[in-house]
Amino acid sequence: MSTRTRTTARRPLRTVLLALVTALVPLLAAVSLGAPPATAAVRAAVPTATLTEVTDFGTNPSSLRMYLYVPGSVTAHPAVVVAVHYCTGSGPDMYNATEWHQLADTYGFVVIYPSVTRASKCFDVSSPQALERGGGSDPVGIKSMIDWVTRTYAADTTKIFATGISSGAMMTNVLLGDYPDVFAAGAAFSGVPFGCFATTDGSEWNSACANGTITHTPQEWGDLVRAAYPGYTGPRPRMQLWHGTEDATLRYPDFGEEIKEWTDVLGVGQSPAATDTPASGWTRTRYGSTGDRAPVEAISLQGVGHNLYTYGMASRALTFFGLDSSGPAPQPPPGACRVSVTTNAWNTGLTASVTVTNTGTTTINGWQLAFTLPAGQTLTNGWGATYAPSTGAVTATNASYDGTIAPGASVSIGYQADHTGNSGAPAAFTLNGTVCTAG
């Protein structure tokens, strides 16, 4: 018995290798011919058109959670928007409170919603670790989320953007400072400059910054940003800033300090290249150029407090990012259209039901309905489309489920608005630039 056992154990090496090769050849063939690549398997595991939590996405020193929205119309190499929530919020809250996922349905980009797990539900924008590249706090986890999406969806690394509200706005400032080579632009709603909230005692709150009493020269602010990634000499991301003049949480002077900081970082003058009023009570200043993609754009909202974000503002950020023409684009209808409106008004509010009919002979694939609200009306809600801005000349862009209108077919959309006395319907409509008849 022992002799036979030793003889078996000492089979010639050539015989053993031949047996291994014979066994592996069909296995390797099955893998190469039949098994999907790893990225394809991951993509299949993330359902489209629904908010999904992704785990094990990479280095995550502060135990953030990652939520992802991938539209059914996701493009081959999609842009990525990181939408960062406010204090006490979460990734799902940010998903529900903003229209970024609806815009993704229209334009084909992917949205990441980071979510804090610490008790305050505020992002770390104050510790030394947060204010340096690879420092080991929240920005590192968010960068891992971006890397995961980039690998999984072959995302366009030149089209990575950040946006946030309050704590998320502060994190937007931090992300653009820590990772200038990652982000193309950011939009911060009610935030503070990079480094303004810095603390060294472990506290998450900096009262001096919150009260707007920390001031620096533009170069001093810029040096704080540049110190986050020493030696970096590449391009810097553009920045859009929003702030209300009556903000009692992060005081209005912080807005001016943000402007000083980012104009210095981007190397543009302190004097606006253009100033206008895109909506009632808004003052928009652009620095470095006059167009929609200026290096720095700042929007001041007169008489508005900390909770300034309203429906339609994301569309303006999308325009600043340059993403409102990167996905499926509406095409002009070859024929005519008809629009009918029914309104239901009460003391200071109204609802409007709008029916759009394709009276042409060719199917419409993707549409934008333009109209002007009567004076004193302000949109507060909408369905069946995304609406921007909330006053004046409004554009309603189709949702993912109603973008196709066959000849003779109709779609129904609607909106809710406040009014100051005039509860009438818009007087005229155009569909993809074509004037519609009233019906």
Tab-separated table of C-alpha atoms in Angstrom:
chain	number	residue	atom	x	y	z
A	1	MET	CA	0.000	0.000	0.000
A	2	SER	CA	2.699	2.480	0.973
A	3	THR	CA	4.705	1.708	-2.189
A	4	ARG	CA	1.736	2.329	-4.455
A	5	THR	CA	0.971	5.554	-2.616
A	6	ARG	CA	4.531	6.808	-3.119
A	7	THR	CA	4.475	5.807	-6.765
A	8	THR	CA	1.277	7.764	-7.357
A	9	ALA	CA	2.655	10.800	-5.543
A	10	ARG	CA	5.794	10.714	-7.685
A	11	ARG	CA	4.184	10.753	-11.128
A	12	PRO	CA	6.489	12.410	-13.692
A	13	LEU	CA	6.168	16.229	-13.772
A	14	ARG	CA	5.435	16.156	-17.502
A	15	THR	CA	2.443	13.879	-16.878
A	16	VAL	CA	1.100	16.185	-14.150
A	17	LEU	CA	1.446	19.319	-16.315
A	18	LEU	CA	-0.245	17.612	-19.246
A	19	ALA	CA	-3.186	16.671	-17.060
A	20	LEU	CA	-3.477	20.241	-15.746
A	21	VAL	CA	-3.406	21.751	-19.234
A	22	THR	CA	-5.993	19.242	-20.459
A	23	ALA	CA	-8.310	20.249	-17.601
A	24	LEU	CA	-7.746	23.998	-17.924
A	25	VAL	CA	-8.174	24.407	-21.688
A	26	PRO	CA	-11.977	23.930	-21.733
A	27	LEU	CA	-12.306	26.065	-18.586
A	28	LEU	CA	-10.312	28.923	-20.110
A	29	ALA	CA	-12.328	28.685	-23.289
A	30	ALA	CA	-15.553	28.906	-21.315
A	31	VAL	CA	-14.288	31.962	-19.446
A	32	SER	CA	-13.080	33.768	-22.566
A	33	LEU	CA	-16.100	32.942	-24.679
A	34	GLY	CA	-18.978	32.834	-22.263
A	35	ALA	CA	-18.266	34.892	-19.133
A	36	PRO	CA	-19.138	38.602	-19.187
A	37	PRO	CA	-16.462	41.124	-18.198
A	38	ALA	CA	-16.432	42.220	-14.575
A	39	THR	CA	-17.691	45.698	-15.348
A	40	ALA	CA	-20.648	44.324	-17.279
A	41	ALA	CA	-21.577	42.152	-14.319
A	42	VAL	CA	-21.443	45.149	-11.982
A	43	ARG	CA	-23.522	47.298	-14.333
A	44	ALA	CA	-26.185	44.625	-14.521
A	45	ALA	CA	-26.392	44.641	-10.714
A	46	VAL	CA	-27.364	48.328	-10.576
A	47	PRO	CA	-30.950	48.816	-11.749
A	48	THR	CA	-31.761	51.864	-13.820
A	49	ALA	CA	-34.321	54.570	-13.052
A	50	THR	CA	-34.290	53.867	-9.325
A	51	LEU	CA	-32.180	55.039	-6.378
A	52	THR	CA	-29.820	52.218	-5.398
A	53	GLU	CA	-27.339	51.882	-2.554
A	54	VAL	CA	-23.859	50.724	-3.566
A	55	THR	CA	-21.622	49.098	-0.948
A	56	ASP	CA	-17.914	48.209	-0.973
A	57	PHE	CA	-17.156	51.019	-3.397
A	58	GLY	CA	-13.604	51.611	-2.149
A	59	THR	CA	-11.659	53.485	0.516
A	60	ASN	CA	-14.169	55.064	2.895
A	61	PRO	CA	-12.511	56.294	6.100
A	62	SER	CA	-15.597	58.051	7.504
A	63	SER	CA	-18.159	55.323	6.723
A	64	LEU	CA	-20.219	57.293	4.222
A	65	ARG	CA	-23.013	55.525	2.379
A	66	MET	CA	-23.284	55.724	-1.403
A	67	TYR	CA	-26.551	56.017	-3.302
A	68	LEU	CA	-26.607	56.011	-7.081
A	69	TYR	CA	-29.125	56.969	-9.745
A	70	VAL	CA	-28.544	55.631	-13.253
A	71	PRO	CA	-31.175	56.724	-15.776
A	72	GLY	CA	-32.592	54.325	-18.316
A	73	SER	CA	-31.204	56.678	-20.974
A	74	VAL	CA	-27.645	56.638	-19.581
A	75	THR	CA	-25.159	57.610	-22.279
A	76	ALA	CA	-22.197	55.464	-23.344
A	77	HIS	CA	-19.665	57.617	-21.453
A	78	PRO	CA	-21.846	59.545	-19.039
A	79	ALA	CA	-21.103	62.678	-17.101
A	80	VAL	CA	-21.307	62.335	-13.308
A	81	VAL	CA	-22.970	64.747	-10.868
A	82	VAL	CA	-22.245	64.392	-7.133
A	83	ALA	CA	-25.263	65.806	-5.253
A	84	VAL	CA	-24.364	66.434	-1.606
A	85	HIS	CA	-27.051	66.757	1.062
A	86	TYR	CA	-27.590	69.307	3.823
A	87	CYS	CA	-27.164	68.810	7.604
A	88	THR	CA	-29.715	66.377	9.112
A	89	GLY	CA	-30.343	65.054	5.597
A	90	SER	CA	-29.265	61.958	3.692
A	91	GLY	CA	-28.593	60.798	0.176
A	92	PRO	CA	-32.208	59.678	-0.296
A	93	ASP	CA	-33.399	63.032	1.097
A	94	MET	CA	-31.297	64.854	-1.495
A	95	TYR	CA	-32.735	62.599	-4.184
A	96	ASN	CA	-36.294	63.443	-3.126
A	97	ALA	CA	-35.712	67.166	-2.509
A	98	THR	CA	-34.073	68.027	-5.831
A	99	GLU	CA	-34.700	67.295	-9.495
A	100	TRP	CA	-31.232	66.014	-10.368
A	101	HIS	CA	-32.494	62.515	-11.135
A	102	GLN	CA	-35.172	63.947	-13.415
A	103	LEU	CA	-32.554	65.960	-15.272
A	104	ALA	CA	-30.477	62.788	-15.526
A	105	ASP	CA	-33.433	61.104	-17.227
A	106	THR	CA	-33.392	63.825	-19.870
A	107	TYR	CA	-29.648	64.219	-20.388
A	108	GLY	CA	-28.260	60.766	-19.646
A	109	PHE	CA	-25.789	61.492	-16.822
A	110	VAL	CA	-25.311	59.563	-13.557
A	111	VAL	CA	-25.975	61.038	-10.098
A	112	ILE	CA	-24.097	60.058	-6.924
A	113	TYR	CA	-25.767	60.901	-3.597
A	114	PRO	CA	-23.240	60.582	-0.710
A	115	SER	CA	-24.853	60.068	2.689
A	116	VAL	CA	-23.370	60.862	6.122
A	117	THR	CA	-23.632	58.323	8.949
A	118	ARG	CA	-22.269	60.437	11.821
A	119	ALA	CA	-24.843	61.690	14.343
A	120	SER	CA	-25.005	65.278	13.098
A	121	LYS	CA	-25.653	64.159	9.502
A	122	CYS	CA	-23.319	67.027	8.499
A	123	PHE	CA	-20.339	66.563	6.209
A	124	ASP	CA	-16.845	67.096	7.571
A	125	VAL	CA	-15.674	70.404	6.107
A	126	SER	CA	-13.685	71.533	9.142
A	127	SER	CA	-11.057	68.969	10.157
A	128	PRO	CA	-7.479	69.139	8.860
A	129	GLN	CA	-8.079	65.734	7.258
A	130	ALA	CA	-10.996	67.077	5.229
A	131	LEU	CA	-9.067	70.078	3.960
A	132	GLU	CA	-6.267	68.241	2.209
A	133	ARG	CA	-6.187	65.888	-0.727
A	134	GLY	CA	-6.314	62.262	0.445
A	135	GLY	CA	-6.528	63.428	4.049
A	136	GLY	CA	-8.671	60.564	5.284
A	137	SER	CA	-12.137	62.023	5.806
A	138	ASP	CA	-15.368	62.495	3.812
A	139	PRO	CA	-13.746	63.788	0.591
A	140	VAL	CA	-11.782	60.534	0.279
A	141	GLY	CA	-14.957	58.439	0.454
A	142	ILE	CA	-16.674	60.646	-2.132
A	143	LYS	CA	-13.655	60.350	-4.429
A	144	SER	CA	-13.946	56.559	-4.095
A	145	MET	CA	-17.581	56.758	-5.160
A	146	ILE	CA	-16.571	58.707	-8.257
A	147	ASP	CA	-13.843	56.192	-9.055
A	148	TRP	CA	-16.342	53.329	-8.733
A	149	VAL	CA	-18.760	54.990	-11.143
A	150	THR	CA	-15.954	55.854	-13.553
A	151	ARG	CA	-14.790	52.225	-13.661
A	152	THR	CA	-18.263	50.751	-13.831
A	153	TYR	CA	-19.815	53.038	-16.422
A	154	ALA	CA	-16.743	54.228	-18.330
A	155	ALA	CA	-17.731	57.742	-17.281
A	156	ASP	CA	-16.280	60.798	-18.991
A	157	THR	CA	-13.604	61.967	-16.551
A	158	THR	CA	-13.726	65.466	-18.037
A	159	LYS	CA	-17.353	65.804	-16.973
A	160	ILE	CA	-17.396	65.235	-13.199
A	161	PHE	CA	-19.364	67.851	-11.234
A	162	ALA	CA	-20.303	68.585	-7.616
A	163	THR	CA	-23.292	70.394	-6.174
A	164	GLY	CA	-24.735	70.712	-2.700
A	165	ILE	CA	-26.994	72.567	-0.307
A	166	SER	CA	-25.799	74.082	3.012
A	167	SER	CA	-23.412	71.459	4.446
A	168	GLY	CA	-23.377	69.998	0.938
A	169	ALA	CA	-22.499	73.418	-0.465
A	170	MET	CA	-19.592	73.667	1.946
A	171	MET	CA	-18.507	70.178	0.862
A	172	THR	CA	-18.750	71.291	-2.776
A	173	ASN	CA	-16.196	74.011	-1.972
A	174	VAL	CA	-14.007	71.436	-0.219
A	175	LEU	CA	-14.194	68.855	-3.007
A	176	LEU	CA	-13.186	71.387	-5.651
A	177	GLY	CA	-10.264	72.455	-3.478
A	178	ASP	CA	-9.054	68.955	-2.608
A	179	TYR	CA	-9.543	67.441	-6.068
A	180	PRO	CA	-9.164	70.151	-8.728
A	181	ASP	CA	-8.008	67.494	-11.193
A	182	VAL	CA	-11.246	65.517	-10.752
A	183	PHE	CA	-13.998	68.114	-11.011
A	184	ALA	CA	-14.892	70.292	-13.983
A	185	ALA	CA	-17.218	72.625	-12.044
A	186	GLY	CA	-19.332	72.970	-8.924
A	187	ALA	CA	-22.531	74.682	-7.793
A	188	ALA	CA	-22.827	75.610	-4.104
A	189	PHE	CA	-26.197	76.652	-2.644
A	190	SER	CA	-25.794	78.510	0.699
A	191	GLY	CA	-22.200	77.620	1.488
A	192	VAL	CA	-18.964	79.132	2.766
A	193	PRO	CA	-15.453	79.391	1.285
A	194	PHE	CA	-13.023	76.484	1.359
A	195	GLY	CA	-11.200	76.593	4.704
A	196	CYS	CA	-13.603	79.022	6.366
A	197	PHE	CA	-15.092	76.342	8.632
A	198	ALA	CA	-11.688	74.943	9.664
A	199	THR	CA	-11.280	73.838	13.282
A	200	THR	CA	-8.501	72.058	15.163
A	201	ASP	CA	-10.385	70.896	18.277
A	202	GLY	CA	-12.579	68.252	16.652
A	203	SER	CA	-15.601	70.525	16.533
A	204	GLU	CA	-17.797	70.397	13.446
A	205	TRP	CA	-18.968	73.992	13.872
A	206	ASN	CA	-17.119	77.270	13.376
A	207	SER	CA	-19.267	80.116	14.709
A	208	ALA	CA	-17.030	82.892	13.372
A	209	CYS	CA	-17.371	81.563	9.849
A	210	ALA	CA	-21.093	80.895	10.207
A	211	ASN	CA	-21.593	84.472	11.385
A	212	GLY	CA	-19.661	85.860	8.426
A	213	THR	CA	-16.916	87.457	10.495
A	214	ILE	CA	-13.940	85.674	8.876
A	215	THR	CA	-12.486	87.756	6.079
A	216	HIS	CA	-9.343	87.377	3.978
A	217	THR	CA	-7.859	88.950	0.924
A	218	PRO	CA	-8.552	87.107	-2.329
A	219	GLN	CA	-4.993	85.786	-2.399
A	220	GLU	CA	-5.191	84.572	1.203
A	221	TRP	CA	-8.381	82.651	0.399
A	222	GLY	CA	-6.809	81.340	-2.788
A	223	ASP	CA	-3.725	80.182	-0.907
A	224	LEU	CA	-5.931	78.085	1.399
A	225	VAL	CA	-7.347	76.282	-1.626
A	226	ARG	CA	-3.965	75.815	-3.267
A	227	ALA	CA	-2.513	74.382	-0.027
A	228	ALA	CA	-4.979	71.481	-0.213
A	229	TYR	CA	-3.043	70.052	-3.170
A	230	PRO	CA	0.480	71.509	-3.029
A	231	GLY	CA	2.303	71.655	-6.307
A	232	TYR	CA	-0.774	71.269	-8.483
A	233	THR	CA	-0.557	73.531	-11.536
A	234	GLY	CA	-3.311	72.139	-13.753
A	235	PRO	CA	-6.688	73.658	-14.610
A	236	ARG	CA	-9.090	74.540	-11.816
A	237	PRO	CA	-12.836	73.789	-11.768
A	238	ARG	CA	-15.325	76.590	-12.394
A	239	MET	CA	-17.650	77.594	-9.560
A	240	GLN	CA	-21.269	78.731	-9.342
A	241	LEU	CA	-22.317	80.289	-6.003
A	242	TRP	CA	-25.824	80.935	-4.612
A	243	HIS	CA	-26.725	82.833	-1.422
A	244	GLY	CA	-29.700	84.587	0.163
A	245	THR	CA	-29.233	88.059	1.627
A	246	GLU	CA	-31.209	87.098	4.765
A	247	ASP	CA	-29.369	83.850	5.493
A	248	ALA	CA	-29.321	83.578	9.299
A	249	THR	CA	-27.404	80.259	9.396
A	250	LEU	CA	-24.436	81.017	7.140
A	251	ARG	CA	-24.433	84.789	6.944
A	252	TYR	CA	-24.440	86.691	3.676
A	253	PRO	CA	-20.838	88.029	4.017
A	254	ASP	CA	-19.668	84.457	3.414
A	255	PHE	CA	-20.992	84.816	-0.136
A	256	GLY	CA	-18.641	87.711	-0.840
A	257	GLU	CA	-15.735	85.792	0.638
A	258	GLU	CA	-16.522	82.820	-1.626
A	259	ILE	CA	-16.433	85.120	-4.633
A	260	LYS	CA	-13.070	86.523	-3.544
A	261	GLU	CA	-11.694	83.010	-3.081
A	262	TRP	CA	-12.744	81.445	-6.363
A	263	THR	CA	-11.992	84.468	-8.537
A	264	ASP	CA	-8.453	84.360	-7.160
A	265	VAL	CA	-8.153	80.585	-7.605
A	266	LEU	CA	-9.322	80.881	-11.207
A	267	GLY	CA	-7.195	83.931	-11.903
A	268	VAL	CA	-9.961	86.327	-12.920
A	269	GLY	CA	-10.616	89.883	-11.804
A	270	GLN	CA	-12.718	90.903	-8.832
A	271	SER	CA	-14.940	93.124	-10.989
A	272	PRO	CA	-17.865	91.388	-12.734
A	273	ALA	CA	-17.639	90.927	-16.480
A	274	ALA	CA	-21.458	90.952	-16.570
A	275	THR	CA	-24.335	91.673	-14.197
A	276	ASP	CA	-27.995	90.864	-14.819
A	277	THR	CA	-31.285	89.906	-13.171
A	278	PRO	CA	-32.343	86.440	-14.396
A	279	ALA	CA	-35.377	86.406	-12.071
A	280	SER	CA	-37.166	88.841	-9.805
A	281	GLY	CA	-35.019	89.641	-6.766
A	282	TRP	CA	-31.963	87.877	-8.204
A	283	THR	CA	-28.668	89.556	-9.040
A	284	ARG	CA	-26.258	87.469	-11.085
A	285	THR	CA	-22.625	88.475	-11.516
A	286	ARG	CA	-20.204	86.686	-13.796
A	287	TYR	CA	-16.429	86.882	-13.520
A	288	GLY	CA	-13.862	86.180	-16.198
A	289	SER	CA	-16.385	86.045	-19.063
A	290	THR	CA	-19.997	86.921	-19.814
A	291	GLY	CA	-21.462	83.586	-20.970
A	292	ASP	CA	-23.270	80.706	-19.282
A	293	ARG	CA	-19.963	78.983	-18.529
A	294	ALA	CA	-18.047	81.832	-16.937
A	295	PRO	CA	-15.193	80.830	-14.590
A	296	VAL	CA	-17.193	82.136	-11.606
A	297	GLU	CA	-20.917	82.852	-11.491
A	298	ALA	CA	-22.593	84.223	-8.378
A	299	ILE	CA	-26.349	84.582	-7.772
A	300	SER	CA	-27.590	86.724	-4.877
A	301	LEU	CA	-31.250	86.329	-3.827
A	302	GLN	CA	-32.706	89.439	-2.209
A	303	GLY	CA	-34.698	88.825	0.985
A	304	VAL	CA	-34.182	85.042	0.888
A	305	GLY	CA	-32.982	83.023	3.867
A	306	HIS	CA	-30.798	79.952	4.259
A	307	ASN	CA	-33.234	77.498	2.670
A	308	LEU	CA	-33.012	79.148	-0.724
A	309	TYR	CA	-33.089	76.087	-2.958
A	310	THR	CA	-36.233	75.860	-5.094
A	311	TYR	CA	-37.337	73.796	-8.042
A	312	GLY	CA	-35.661	74.876	-11.272
A	313	MET	CA	-32.344	75.972	-9.764
A	314	ALA	CA	-30.732	72.643	-10.649
A	315	SER	CA	-31.504	73.353	-14.304
A	316	ARG	CA	-29.556	76.608	-14.013
A	317	ALA	CA	-26.649	74.739	-12.437
A	318	LEU	CA	-26.882	72.208	-15.264
A	319	THR	CA	-26.548	75.042	-17.787
A	320	PHE	CA	-23.489	76.327	-15.915
A	321	PHE	CA	-22.023	72.807	-16.031
A	322	GLY	CA	-22.705	72.659	-19.758
A	323	LEU	CA	-24.680	69.420	-19.426
A	324	ASP	CA	-28.000	70.635	-20.776
A	325	SER	CA	-26.942	69.728	-24.300
A	326	SER	CA	-24.883	66.585	-23.648
A	327	GLY	CA	-27.669	64.003	-23.663
A	328	PRO	CA	-30.684	63.164	-25.792
A	329	ALA	CA	-31.643	66.521	-27.322
A	330	PRO	CA	-35.160	67.544	-28.310
A	331	GLN	CA	-35.706	67.703	-32.041
A	332	PRO	CA	-37.945	70.283	-33.768
A	333	PRO	CA	-41.299	68.859	-34.793
A	334	PRO	CA	-41.823	68.839	-38.555
A	335	GLY	CA	-45.502	69.638	-38.201
A	336	ALA	CA	-47.837	71.680	-36.005
A	337	CYS	CA	-48.864	71.410	-32.364
A	338	ARG	CA	-51.806	72.360	-30.201
A	339	VAL	CA	-51.843	73.245	-26.500
A	340	SER	CA	-54.857	73.489	-24.225
A	341	VAL	CA	-54.767	74.680	-20.616
A	342	THR	CA	-57.241	74.373	-17.764
A	343	THR	CA	-56.563	76.350	-14.573
A	344	ASN	CA	-58.023	76.019	-11.104
A	345	ALA	CA	-57.319	79.010	-8.846
A	346	TRP	CA	-57.795	79.922	-5.185
A	347	ASN	CA	-56.771	82.915	-3.047
A	348	THR	CA	-53.047	82.993	-3.755
A	349	GLY	CA	-52.448	79.801	-5.693
A	350	LEU	CA	-53.439	77.845	-8.761
A	351	THR	CA	-52.935	74.617	-10.640
A	352	ALA	CA	-52.739	74.338	-14.408
A	353	SER	CA	-53.341	71.198	-16.463
A	354	VAL	CA	-51.646	71.396	-19.855
A	355	THR	CA	-52.304	69.078	-22.809
A	356	VAL	CA	-49.829	69.092	-25.687
A	357	THR	CA	-50.966	67.483	-28.963
A	358	ASN	CA	-48.802	66.638	-31.955
A	359	THR	CA	-50.923	67.726	-34.923
A	360	GLY	CA	-48.118	67.031	-37.383
A	361	THR	CA	-47.404	63.883	-39.366
A	362	THR	CA	-44.093	62.822	-37.801
A	363	THR	CA	-43.358	61.514	-34.304
A	364	ILE	CA	-41.744	63.974	-31.893
A	365	ASN	CA	-38.824	62.397	-29.998
A	366	GLY	CA	-37.952	64.720	-27.141
A	367	TRP	CA	-39.613	68.065	-26.572
A	368	GLN	CA	-39.370	71.408	-24.803
A	369	LEU	CA	-42.476	73.510	-24.273
A	370	ALA	CA	-41.796	77.237	-23.797
A	371	PHE	CA	-44.248	79.739	-22.341
A	372	THR	CA	-44.315	82.896	-20.238
A	373	LEU	CA	-46.088	82.947	-16.890
A	374	PRO	CA	-48.370	85.929	-16.258
A	375	ALA	CA	-46.869	88.621	-14.008
A	376	GLY	CA	-46.934	87.712	-10.329
A	377	GLN	CA	-46.989	83.942	-10.843
A	378	THR	CA	-44.240	81.710	-9.441
A	379	LEU	CA	-44.010	77.953	-9.968
A	380	THR	CA	-43.946	75.894	-6.795
A	381	ASN	CA	-44.351	72.403	-8.217
A	382	GLY	CA	-44.738	70.578	-11.509
A	383	TRP	CA	-45.357	67.162	-13.004
A	384	GLY	CA	-44.836	65.451	-16.320
A	385	ALA	CA	-41.811	67.643	-17.103
A	386	THR	CA	-38.979	69.626	-15.546
A	387	TYR	CA	-39.597	73.369	-15.378
A	388	ALA	CA	-37.063	76.207	-15.289
A	389	PRO	CA	-36.945	78.932	-14.201
A	390	SER	CA	-39.830	79.357	-11.740
A	391	THR	CA	-40.944	82.775	-13.023
A	392	GLY	CA	-41.061	84.664	-16.290
A	393	ALA	CA	-40.150	82.765	-19.467
A	394	VAL	CA	-40.383	79.086	-18.519
A	395	THR	CA	-39.236	75.990	-20.390
A	396	ALA	CA	-40.822	72.615	-19.609
A	397	THR	CA	-38.631	69.682	-20.703
A	398	ASN	CA	-40.134	66.227	-21.139
A	399	ALA	CA	-39.735	63.534	-18.511
A	400	SER	CA	-38.184	60.176	-19.394
A	401	TYR	CA	-41.595	58.545	-19.818
A	402	ASP	CA	-43.390	61.087	-22.033
A	403	GLY	CA	-40.750	62.332	-24.452
A	404	THR	CA	-42.309	60.673	-27.497
A	405	ILE	CA	-45.482	62.092	-29.054
A	406	ALA	CA	-46.824	60.211	-32.062
A	407	PRO	CA	-48.844	62.064	-34.753
A	408	GLY	CA	-52.273	62.823	-33.338
A	409	ALA	CA	-51.200	61.820	-29.810
A	410	SER	CA	-51.060	64.008	-26.715
A	411	VAL	CA	-49.185	64.270	-23.437
A	412	SER	CA	-50.546	65.833	-20.270
A	413	ILE	CA	-48.394	67.828	-17.874
A	414	GLY	CA	-49.123	70.430	-15.241
A	415	TYR	CA	-47.859	72.764	-12.598
A	416	GLN	CA	-48.771	74.529	-9.395
A	417	ALA	CA	-48.016	78.206	-8.874
A	418	ASP	CA	-48.492	81.064	-6.439
A	419	HIS	CA	-50.023	84.280	-7.786
A	420	THR	CA	-50.549	87.845	-6.636
A	421	GLY	CA	-53.911	88.358	-8.304
A	422	ASN	CA	-53.503	87.232	-11.890
A	423	SER	CA	-54.429	83.538	-12.006
A	424	GLY	CA	-54.675	83.288	-15.779
A	425	ALA	CA	-53.007	80.804	-18.108
A	426	PRO	CA	-50.022	81.608	-20.334
A	427	ALA	CA	-51.105	83.270	-23.553
A	428	ALA	CA	-48.796	81.454	-25.988
A	429	PHE	CA	-46.723	78.277	-26.289
A	430	THR	CA	-43.949	77.023	-28.543
A	431	LEU	CA	-42.925	73.379	-28.855
A	432	ASN	CA	-39.269	72.951	-29.811
A	433	GLY	CA	-39.415	76.425	-31.299
A	434	THR	CA	-42.646	75.905	-33.241
A	435	VAL	CA	-45.617	78.126	-32.287
A	436	CYS	CA	-48.578	76.025	-31.148
A	437	THR	CA	-52.223	76.836	-31.686
A	438	ALA	CA	-54.535	77.164	-28.689
A	439	GLY	CA	-57.114	74.425	-28.395
